[in-house]
């Protein structure tokens, strides 16, 4: 009788543990997949592919899709582009040079432009000037999903100010640092204009994390392991490698929203870390005063991703300082807020980007850089917020904003 009772208690305990574990796993998975909800404005890649194919039927000049670092980073995506990039020993930081590029659409207009002589998104003549204001950042700096007329660099050029955009889609602090090492090489060879200002655009919504902390990308990692390493992105040899990647064709590009089996298996493994659940429990017990962001995370100084990425941010600001000490330029740090910084705020809690922004502000003061909070610039009235997001979904830019 005692043995049966013991076995019953033991089995009950095991079932309880399994049920609790499964519940936590499901909750964590839901939080991880939260970012994939249909509230995002961007159209899927099939529509981009269709638009490019249609253009190529009626134009002599070929159109290409935008390939971002996301196409080459995540260890779970295995397609021909990643394999070919590894064979070429390259981590693409630019597009195919002098080419027609189509990115995407967020409900207002298509992002179509011609890349410059080095594969960045600029009017080519900006490289012929003696000096320029340089912009660095991710898809926000790149003016993703916005026409050339409404892109940031175009708006500034209209004011007769020479500006060069060296940003890239899906970038984060590791790429910001890497591209500045390339810039230093270009300045030494006297093939690019001297900088008047370096403008660092940090998107607070996801620049606190990067796959380099989880997956090894050997070429990108060399920027941090070897002091003198660069890919010589202004050279013909590098641009030829990029050309080979782009000539691979549309059918070999996977849509990030349609993962293959391997990447799906990695997504299914991620909940075992229980990062988001731990954050929620910490928030309950430590009573932290911060809202969750779109990814279901609390991004403050206890966030694991945020702690890991700080060293890359510090490296980025340090190399910016080194450039401007040598070339007598100034550094401006822009903190770009998230969608949730403007909407659904709890009055008793700080907005999701608060701690990240404060970290950038403190660093900027330490390095004597000018710091600009775009949240403070745009946090005006409800009417103006609606103008920023006219289709009511999370996106990059409004053509009116």
Tab-separated table of C-alpha atoms in Angstrom:
chain	number	residue	atom	x	y	z
A	1	UNK	CA	0.000	0.000	0.000
A	2	UNK	CA	2.814	2.382	0.923
A	3	UNK	CA	4.682	1.412	-2.285
A	4	UNK	CA	1.628	2.160	-4.440
A	5	UNK	CA	1.173	5.509	-2.731
A	6	UNK	CA	4.837	6.375	-3.263
A	7	UNK	CA	4.645	5.447	-6.942
A	8	UNK	CA	1.470	7.513	-7.342
A	9	UNK	CA	3.080	10.569	-5.716
A	10	UNK	CA	6.199	10.104	-7.846
A	11	UNK	CA	4.196	9.814	-11.083
A	12	UNK	CA	2.068	12.824	-10.119
A	13	UNK	CA	5.224	14.827	-9.498
A	14	UNK	CA	6.697	13.785	-12.865
A	15	UNK	CA	3.463	14.707	-14.694
A	16	UNK	CA	3.395	18.058	-12.890
A	17	UNK	CA	6.994	18.804	-13.934
A	18	UNK	CA	6.296	17.789	-17.541
A	19	UNK	CA	3.114	19.878	-17.730
A	20	UNK	CA	4.830	22.879	-16.160
A	21	UNK	CA	7.788	22.540	-18.514
A	22	UNK	CA	5.555	22.207	-21.569
A	23	UNK	CA	3.509	25.237	-20.504
A	24	UNK	CA	6.663	27.325	-20.074
A	25	UNK	CA	7.957	26.122	-23.447
A	26	UNK	CA	4.718	27.096	-25.221
A	27	UNK	CA	4.648	30.484	-23.467
A	28	UNK	CA	8.260	31.150	-24.478
A	29	UNK	CA	7.583	30.094	-28.077
A	30	UNK	CA	4.602	32.443	-28.276
A	31	UNK	CA	6.759	35.336	-27.066
A	32	UNK	CA	9.490	34.499	-29.608
A	33	UNK	CA	7.005	34.322	-32.484
A	34	UNK	CA	5.259	37.498	-31.357
A	35	UNK	CA	7.317	39.531	-33.810
A	36	UNK	CA	5.862	37.603	-36.761
A	37	UNK	CA	2.327	38.875	-36.263
A	38	UNK	CA	0.499	40.466	-39.181
A	39	UNK	CA	0.744	43.910	-37.560
A	40	UNK	CA	3.974	44.465	-39.536
A	41	UNK	CA	3.446	46.578	-42.661
A	42	UNK	CA	6.045	44.986	-44.964
A	43	UNK	CA	4.751	42.830	-47.819
A	44	UNK	CA	6.139	39.311	-48.271
A	45	UNK	CA	9.003	38.451	-50.610
A	46	UNK	CA	6.780	36.684	-53.156
A	47	UNK	CA	5.292	40.062	-54.087
A	48	UNK	CA	8.784	41.548	-54.383
A	49	UNK	CA	9.846	38.640	-56.584
A	50	UNK	CA	6.755	39.093	-58.770
A	51	UNK	CA	7.382	42.827	-59.151
A	52	UNK	CA	11.037	42.270	-60.125
A	53	UNK	CA	10.153	39.593	-62.675
A	54	UNK	CA	7.528	41.892	-64.207
A	55	UNK	CA	10.050	44.743	-64.422
A	56	UNK	CA	12.639	42.507	-66.054
A	57	UNK	CA	10.202	41.555	-68.811
A	58	UNK	CA	9.792	45.161	-69.885
A	59	UNK	CA	13.224	46.693	-69.246
A	60	UNK	CA	16.627	46.234	-70.802
A	61	UNK	CA	18.371	47.097	-67.534
A	62	UNK	CA	18.013	44.208	-65.126
A	63	UNK	CA	16.439	44.697	-61.692
A	64	UNK	CA	17.709	42.898	-58.582
A	65	UNK	CA	16.294	42.270	-55.105
A	66	UNK	CA	17.822	43.811	-52.019
A	67	UNK	CA	20.018	41.264	-50.229
A	68	UNK	CA	20.616	42.215	-46.600
A	69	UNK	CA	22.950	40.784	-43.982
A	70	UNK	CA	19.977	38.706	-42.775
A	71	UNK	CA	20.442	36.578	-45.895
A	72	UNK	CA	23.930	35.588	-44.740
A	73	UNK	CA	23.916	35.519	-40.938
A	74	UNK	CA	21.510	33.116	-39.333
A	75	UNK	CA	23.067	29.705	-38.922
A	76	UNK	CA	19.756	27.987	-39.538
A	77	UNK	CA	19.175	29.241	-43.083
A	78	UNK	CA	20.978	27.147	-45.675
A	79	UNK	CA	20.544	28.323	-49.246
A	80	UNK	CA	22.769	28.796	-52.258
A	81	UNK	CA	23.573	32.420	-51.434
A	82	UNK	CA	25.007	31.564	-48.017
A	83	UNK	CA	26.984	28.647	-49.394
A	84	UNK	CA	28.347	30.768	-52.236
A	85	UNK	CA	29.262	33.640	-49.865
A	86	UNK	CA	31.206	31.159	-47.737
A	87	UNK	CA	32.987	29.796	-50.801
A	88	UNK	CA	33.928	33.326	-51.851
A	89	UNK	CA	35.031	34.101	-48.276
A	90	UNK	CA	32.911	37.241	-48.192
A	91	UNK	CA	30.445	38.910	-45.867
A	92	UNK	CA	28.430	41.245	-48.136
A	93	UNK	CA	28.302	44.809	-46.851
A	94	UNK	CA	27.132	46.349	-50.130
A	95	UNK	CA	24.807	45.684	-53.030
A	96	UNK	CA	25.773	45.004	-56.632
A	97	UNK	CA	27.259	48.287	-57.861
A	98	UNK	CA	25.570	50.516	-60.469
A	99	UNK	CA	22.470	48.304	-60.469
A	100	UNK	CA	18.708	48.726	-60.281
A	101	UNK	CA	17.522	47.519	-56.879
A	102	UNK	CA	13.988	46.856	-55.653
A	103	UNK	CA	13.432	46.368	-51.970
A	104	UNK	CA	9.906	46.219	-50.648
A	105	UNK	CA	6.702	48.096	-49.938
A	106	UNK	CA	4.968	48.952	-46.673
A	107	UNK	CA	1.653	50.009	-48.143
A	108	UNK	CA	2.574	53.423	-49.517
A	109	UNK	CA	5.245	53.131	-52.214
A	110	UNK	CA	7.890	50.809	-53.655
A	111	UNK	CA	11.513	51.246	-52.716
A	112	UNK	CA	13.366	51.368	-56.037
A	113	UNK	CA	16.784	52.912	-56.596
A	114	UNK	CA	20.088	52.555	-58.431
A	115	UNK	CA	23.107	51.609	-56.345
A	116	UNK	CA	26.242	53.732	-56.634
A	117	UNK	CA	29.771	52.831	-57.814
A	118	UNK	CA	30.478	50.999	-54.559
A	119	UNK	CA	27.094	49.341	-54.094
A	120	UNK	CA	25.577	51.717	-51.527
A	121	UNK	CA	22.312	53.615	-51.876
A	122	UNK	CA	23.476	57.023	-53.042
A	123	UNK	CA	23.419	59.279	-56.061
A	124	UNK	CA	26.796	58.349	-57.508
A	125	UNK	CA	28.150	61.893	-57.796
A	126	UNK	CA	28.372	62.268	-53.978
A	127	UNK	CA	31.638	60.296	-54.078
A	128	UNK	CA	33.264	62.941	-56.312
A	129	UNK	CA	33.139	65.647	-53.637
A	130	UNK	CA	36.066	66.567	-51.383
A	131	UNK	CA	34.057	66.075	-48.184
A	132	UNK	CA	30.712	64.715	-47.004
A	133	UNK	CA	28.466	63.979	-44.052
A	134	UNK	CA	28.342	60.197	-43.543
A	135	UNK	CA	25.315	58.255	-42.279
A	136	UNK	CA	25.521	54.806	-40.691
A	137	UNK	CA	22.747	52.521	-39.505
A	138	UNK	CA	20.395	49.713	-40.463
A	139	UNK	CA	17.343	49.790	-42.731
A	140	UNK	CA	16.284	53.122	-41.195
A	141	UNK	CA	19.490	54.796	-42.301
A	142	UNK	CA	19.105	53.038	-45.635
A	143	UNK	CA	15.541	54.389	-45.993
A	144	UNK	CA	14.150	50.912	-46.474
A	145	UNK	CA	10.781	50.626	-48.233
A	146	UNK	CA	10.873	54.282	-49.270
A	147	UNK	CA	11.294	55.696	-52.777
A	148	UNK	CA	14.448	57.572	-53.757
A	149	UNK	CA	12.564	60.872	-53.623
A	150	UNK	CA	11.591	60.320	-49.975
A	151	UNK	CA	14.857	58.743	-48.769
A	152	UNK	CA	16.774	60.533	-45.989
A	153	UNK	CA	19.886	61.206	-48.077
A	154	UNK	CA	17.781	62.616	-50.932
A	155	UNK	CA	15.991	65.014	-48.597
A	156	UNK	CA	19.334	66.242	-47.256
A	157	UNK	CA	20.901	66.509	-50.719
A	158	UNK	CA	18.001	68.753	-51.714
A	159	UNK	CA	19.321	71.184	-49.080
A	160	UNK	CA	22.643	71.310	-51.000
A	161	UNK	CA	24.399	69.281	-48.304
A	162	UNK	CA	26.624	66.453	-49.531
A	163	UNK	CA	25.668	63.306	-47.635
A	164	UNK	CA	26.799	59.707	-48.109
A	165	UNK	CA	24.657	56.821	-46.889
A	166	UNK	CA	26.755	53.860	-45.699
A	167	UNK	CA	23.932	52.030	-43.943
A	168	UNK	CA	22.566	48.591	-44.700
A	169	UNK	CA	19.361	46.642	-44.179
A	170	UNK	CA	19.240	44.314	-41.175
A	171	UNK	CA	22.480	45.734	-39.780
A	172	UNK	CA	23.343	46.160	-36.108
A	173	UNK	CA	26.392	47.318	-34.068
A	174	UNK	CA	28.764	44.638	-35.471
A	175	UNK	CA	28.141	45.869	-39.045
A	176	UNK	CA	28.345	49.515	-37.930
A	177	UNK	CA	31.851	48.821	-36.659
A	178	UNK	CA	32.856	46.735	-39.690
A	179	UNK	CA	31.814	49.384	-42.223
A	180	UNK	CA	33.872	52.013	-40.390
A	181	UNK	CA	36.963	49.811	-40.662
A	182	UNK	CA	36.279	49.761	-44.401
A	183	UNK	CA	35.817	53.534	-44.359
A	184	UNK	CA	39.220	54.002	-42.689
A	185	UNK	CA	40.790	51.914	-45.460
A	186	UNK	CA	39.069	54.051	-48.112
A	187	UNK	CA	40.242	57.258	-46.433
A	188	UNK	CA	43.834	56.016	-46.243
A	189	UNK	CA	43.758	55.278	-49.976
A	190	UNK	CA	42.181	58.707	-50.604
A	191	UNK	CA	39.371	57.248	-52.711
A	192	UNK	CA	36.431	58.520	-50.647
A	193	UNK	CA	35.560	62.040	-49.399
A	194	UNK	CA	36.801	63.214	-46.029
A	195	UNK	CA	34.131	63.159	-43.289
A	196	UNK	CA	32.603	66.349	-41.932
A	197	UNK	CA	30.297	64.453	-39.573
A	198	UNK	CA	29.644	60.828	-38.728
A	199	UNK	CA	25.944	60.309	-38.028
A	200	UNK	CA	25.245	57.095	-36.130
A	201	UNK	CA	21.600	55.995	-36.356
A	202	UNK	CA	20.770	53.402	-33.718
A	203	UNK	CA	17.387	51.715	-34.000
A	204	UNK	CA	16.368	50.901	-30.430
A	205	UNK	CA	13.914	48.209	-31.525
A	206	UNK	CA	16.468	45.515	-32.363
A	207	UNK	CA	20.000	46.952	-32.284
A	208	UNK	CA	20.330	45.475	-28.804
A	209	UNK	CA	20.863	42.010	-30.289
A	210	UNK	CA	22.766	40.310	-33.120
A	211	UNK	CA	23.178	36.707	-34.343
A	212	UNK	CA	26.975	36.990	-34.044
A	213	UNK	CA	26.439	36.264	-30.347
A	214	UNK	CA	24.836	32.916	-31.244
A	215	UNK	CA	26.208	31.871	-34.647
A	216	UNK	CA	29.697	32.185	-36.044
A	217	UNK	CA	30.056	34.057	-39.316
A	218	UNK	CA	33.760	33.678	-39.986
A	219	UNK	CA	34.268	36.684	-42.275
A	220	UNK	CA	32.310	39.117	-40.097
A	221	UNK	CA	34.077	37.800	-36.988
A	222	UNK	CA	37.480	38.648	-38.498
A	223	UNK	CA	36.697	42.351	-38.083
A	224	UNK	CA	36.875	41.800	-34.334
A	225	UNK	CA	39.582	39.139	-34.209
A	226	UNK	CA	42.104	40.811	-36.534
A	227	UNK	CA	43.016	44.478	-36.019
A	228	UNK	CA	43.953	45.176	-39.634
A	229	UNK	CA	41.251	43.065	-41.312
A	230	UNK	CA	38.941	44.500	-43.965
A	231	UNK	CA	37.366	43.192	-47.174
A	232	UNK	CA	38.512	46.117	-49.317
A	233	UNK	CA	34.920	46.881	-50.286
A	234	UNK	CA	35.983	49.736	-52.576
A	235	UNK	CA	38.002	47.360	-54.775
A	236	UNK	CA	37.111	45.657	-58.049
A	237	UNK	CA	37.895	42.235	-56.547
A	238	UNK	CA	35.234	42.683	-53.855
A	239	UNK	CA	32.614	44.062	-56.281
A	240	UNK	CA	33.177	41.069	-58.583
A	241	UNK	CA	32.323	38.724	-55.705
A	242	UNK	CA	29.134	40.683	-55.014
A	243	UNK	CA	28.275	40.486	-58.717
A	244	UNK	CA	28.586	36.678	-58.602
A	245	UNK	CA	26.201	36.559	-55.626
A	246	UNK	CA	23.615	38.754	-57.340
A	247	UNK	CA	23.762	36.814	-60.597
A	248	UNK	CA	22.724	33.672	-58.719
A	249	UNK	CA	19.095	34.572	-59.347
A	250	UNK	CA	15.827	35.295	-57.596
A	251	UNK	CA	14.802	31.678	-57.142
A	252	UNK	CA	17.751	31.045	-54.822
A	253	UNK	CA	16.751	33.701	-52.310
A	254	UNK	CA	14.727	32.464	-49.372
A	255	UNK	CA	12.023	34.588	-47.817
A	256	UNK	CA	12.795	35.167	-44.129
A	257	UNK	CA	9.112	34.576	-43.420
A	258	UNK	CA	9.207	31.150	-45.048
A	259	UNK	CA	11.959	29.330	-43.160
A	260	UNK	CA	13.132	25.923	-44.267
A	261	UNK	CA	13.069	22.884	-41.989
A	262	UNK	CA	16.486	23.493	-40.471
A	263	UNK	CA	15.735	27.058	-39.454
A	264	UNK	CA	12.353	25.962	-38.107
A	265	UNK	CA	14.072	23.379	-35.926
A	266	UNK	CA	16.327	26.102	-34.535
A	267	UNK	CA	13.293	28.245	-33.751
A	268	UNK	CA	11.771	25.289	-31.930
A	269	UNK	CA	14.958	24.873	-29.907
A	270	UNK	CA	15.173	28.510	-28.811
A	271	UNK	CA	12.414	28.341	-26.158
A	272	UNK	CA	14.553	25.974	-24.071
A	273	UNK	CA	16.654	28.994	-23.091
A	274	UNK	CA	13.525	30.537	-21.521
A	275	UNK	CA	15.032	33.999	-21.905
A	276	UNK	CA	11.731	35.854	-22.188
A	277	UNK	CA	10.062	33.903	-19.386
A	278	UNK	CA	13.008	34.672	-17.117
A	279	UNK	CA	12.668	38.337	-18.009
A	280	UNK	CA	8.996	38.307	-17.050
A	281	UNK	CA	9.708	36.621	-13.699
A	282	UNK	CA	12.510	39.094	-13.031
A	283	UNK	CA	10.133	41.919	-13.836
A	284	UNK	CA	7.578	40.562	-11.343
A	285	UNK	CA	10.030	40.033	-8.495
A	286	UNK	CA	12.294	43.025	-9.085
A	287	UNK	CA	9.373	45.269	-10.064
A	288	UNK	CA	11.188	46.785	-13.002
A	289	UNK	CA	9.527	49.798	-14.525
A	290	UNK	CA	9.818	49.061	-18.229
A	291	UNK	CA	7.366	47.952	-20.909
A	292	UNK	CA	7.886	44.929	-23.118
A	293	UNK	CA	8.968	45.574	-26.678
A	294	UNK	CA	7.543	43.989	-29.833
A	295	UNK	CA	9.691	40.883	-29.313
A	296	UNK	CA	8.308	40.207	-25.847
A	297	UNK	CA	11.508	41.299	-24.111
A	298	UNK	CA	12.427	43.728	-21.365
A	299	UNK	CA	15.426	45.556	-22.758
A	300	UNK	CA	17.250	46.875	-19.744
A	301	UNK	CA	20.643	46.192	-18.203
A	302	UNK	CA	19.604	42.691	-17.103
A	303	UNK	CA	18.657	41.610	-20.620
A	304	UNK	CA	21.126	38.964	-21.833
A	305	UNK	CA	21.141	40.181	-25.442
A	306	UNK	CA	21.638	43.773	-24.384
A	307	UNK	CA	24.554	42.835	-22.116
A	308	UNK	CA	26.252	40.959	-24.981
A	309	UNK	CA	25.826	43.706	-27.572
A	310	UNK	CA	27.241	46.522	-25.434
A	311	UNK	CA	30.847	45.664	-26.301
A	312	UNK	CA	30.047	46.093	-30.016
A	313	UNK	CA	28.351	49.447	-29.392
A	314	UNK	CA	31.364	50.668	-27.435
A	315	UNK	CA	33.655	49.528	-30.268
A	316	UNK	CA	31.493	51.417	-32.778
A	317	UNK	CA	31.630	54.667	-30.820
A	318	UNK	CA	35.335	54.258	-30.135
A	319	UNK	CA	36.233	53.779	-33.814
A	320	UNK	CA	34.005	56.766	-34.679
A	321	UNK	CA	35.992	58.856	-32.221
A	322	UNK	CA	39.286	57.649	-33.742
A	323	UNK	CA	38.127	58.648	-37.232
A	324	UNK	CA	37.048	62.108	-36.146
A	325	UNK	CA	40.188	62.780	-34.111
A	326	UNK	CA	42.241	62.098	-37.245
A	327	UNK	CA	39.986	63.880	-39.758
A	328	UNK	CA	38.657	66.622	-37.464
A	329	UNK	CA	34.996	65.716	-37.887
A	330	UNK	CA	32.100	65.554	-35.427
A	331	UNK	CA	29.965	62.606	-34.326
A	332	UNK	CA	26.183	62.744	-33.886
A	333	UNK	CA	24.357	59.823	-32.243
A	334	UNK	CA	20.678	59.433	-33.121
A	335	UNK	CA	18.455	57.180	-30.999
A	336	UNK	CA	15.546	55.951	-33.157
A	337	UNK	CA	12.501	54.843	-31.107
A	338	UNK	CA	10.264	51.848	-31.707
A	339	UNK	CA	6.610	51.739	-32.645
A	340	UNK	CA	5.677	50.813	-29.064
A	341	UNK	CA	7.490	53.864	-27.721
A	342	UNK	CA	4.658	55.936	-29.171
A	343	UNK	CA	1.655	53.684	-28.559
A	344	UNK	CA	0.121	51.544	-25.813
A	345	UNK	CA	2.310	53.020	-23.096
A	346	UNK	CA	1.627	52.247	-19.454
A	347	UNK	CA	1.885	55.477	-17.470
A	348	UNK	CA	3.456	53.612	-14.541
A	349	UNK	CA	6.231	52.078	-16.671
A	350	UNK	CA	9.014	53.423	-18.823
A	351	UNK	CA	8.769	52.945	-22.582
A	352	UNK	CA	10.526	49.896	-24.130
A	353	UNK	CA	13.523	51.821	-25.512
A	354	UNK	CA	14.213	53.848	-22.367
A	355	UNK	CA	17.248	51.968	-21.010
A	356	UNK	CA	18.874	51.456	-24.402
A	357	UNK	CA	18.474	55.152	-25.155
A	358	UNK	CA	19.924	56.111	-21.766
A	359	UNK	CA	22.904	53.829	-22.403
A	360	UNK	CA	23.579	55.535	-25.750
A	361	UNK	CA	23.140	58.943	-24.151
A	362	UNK	CA	25.637	58.182	-21.385
A	363	UNK	CA	28.166	56.850	-23.908
A	364	UNK	CA	27.701	59.911	-26.102
A	365	UNK	CA	28.414	62.194	-23.159
A	366	UNK	CA	31.480	60.122	-22.287
A	367	UNK	CA	32.853	60.445	-25.835
A	368	UNK	CA	31.728	64.082	-26.161
A	369	UNK	CA	29.347	63.279	-29.040
A	370	UNK	CA	26.115	65.110	-29.739
A	371	UNK	CA	23.118	62.954	-28.762
A	372	UNK	CA	19.681	63.330	-30.401
A	373	UNK	CA	16.617	61.464	-29.103
A	374	UNK	CA	14.204	61.111	-32.008
A	375	UNK	CA	11.496	60.121	-29.533
A	376	UNK	CA	11.726	63.584	-27.980
A	377	UNK	CA	11.689	65.141	-31.445
A	378	UNK	CA	8.514	63.340	-32.570
A	379	UNK	CA	6.583	62.700	-29.348
A	380	UNK	CA	4.126	65.524	-29.926
A	381	UNK	CA	0.399	64.934	-30.408
A	382	UNK	CA	-1.782	61.953	-31.216
A	383	UNK	CA	-2.453	63.432	-34.658
A	384	UNK	CA	1.255	63.588	-35.472
A	385	UNK	CA	1.750	60.012	-34.233
A	386	UNK	CA	-0.937	58.832	-36.618
A	387	UNK	CA	0.861	60.632	-39.445
A	388	UNK	CA	4.032	58.707	-38.561
A	389	UNK	CA	2.153	55.413	-38.956
A	390	UNK	CA	-0.712	56.174	-41.349
A	391	UNK	CA	-1.539	52.541	-42.108
A	392	UNK	CA	-1.679	51.632	-38.419
A	393	UNK	CA	1.033	48.994	-38.701
A	394	UNK	CA	4.647	48.711	-37.679
A	395	UNK	CA	6.942	49.856	-40.443
A	396	UNK	CA	9.958	51.966	-41.284
A	397	UNK	CA	8.790	55.328	-42.611
A	398	UNK	CA	5.738	57.176	-43.667
A	399	UNK	CA	6.192	59.260	-46.792
A	400	UNK	CA	4.440	61.976	-44.772
A	401	UNK	CA	6.524	61.576	-41.599
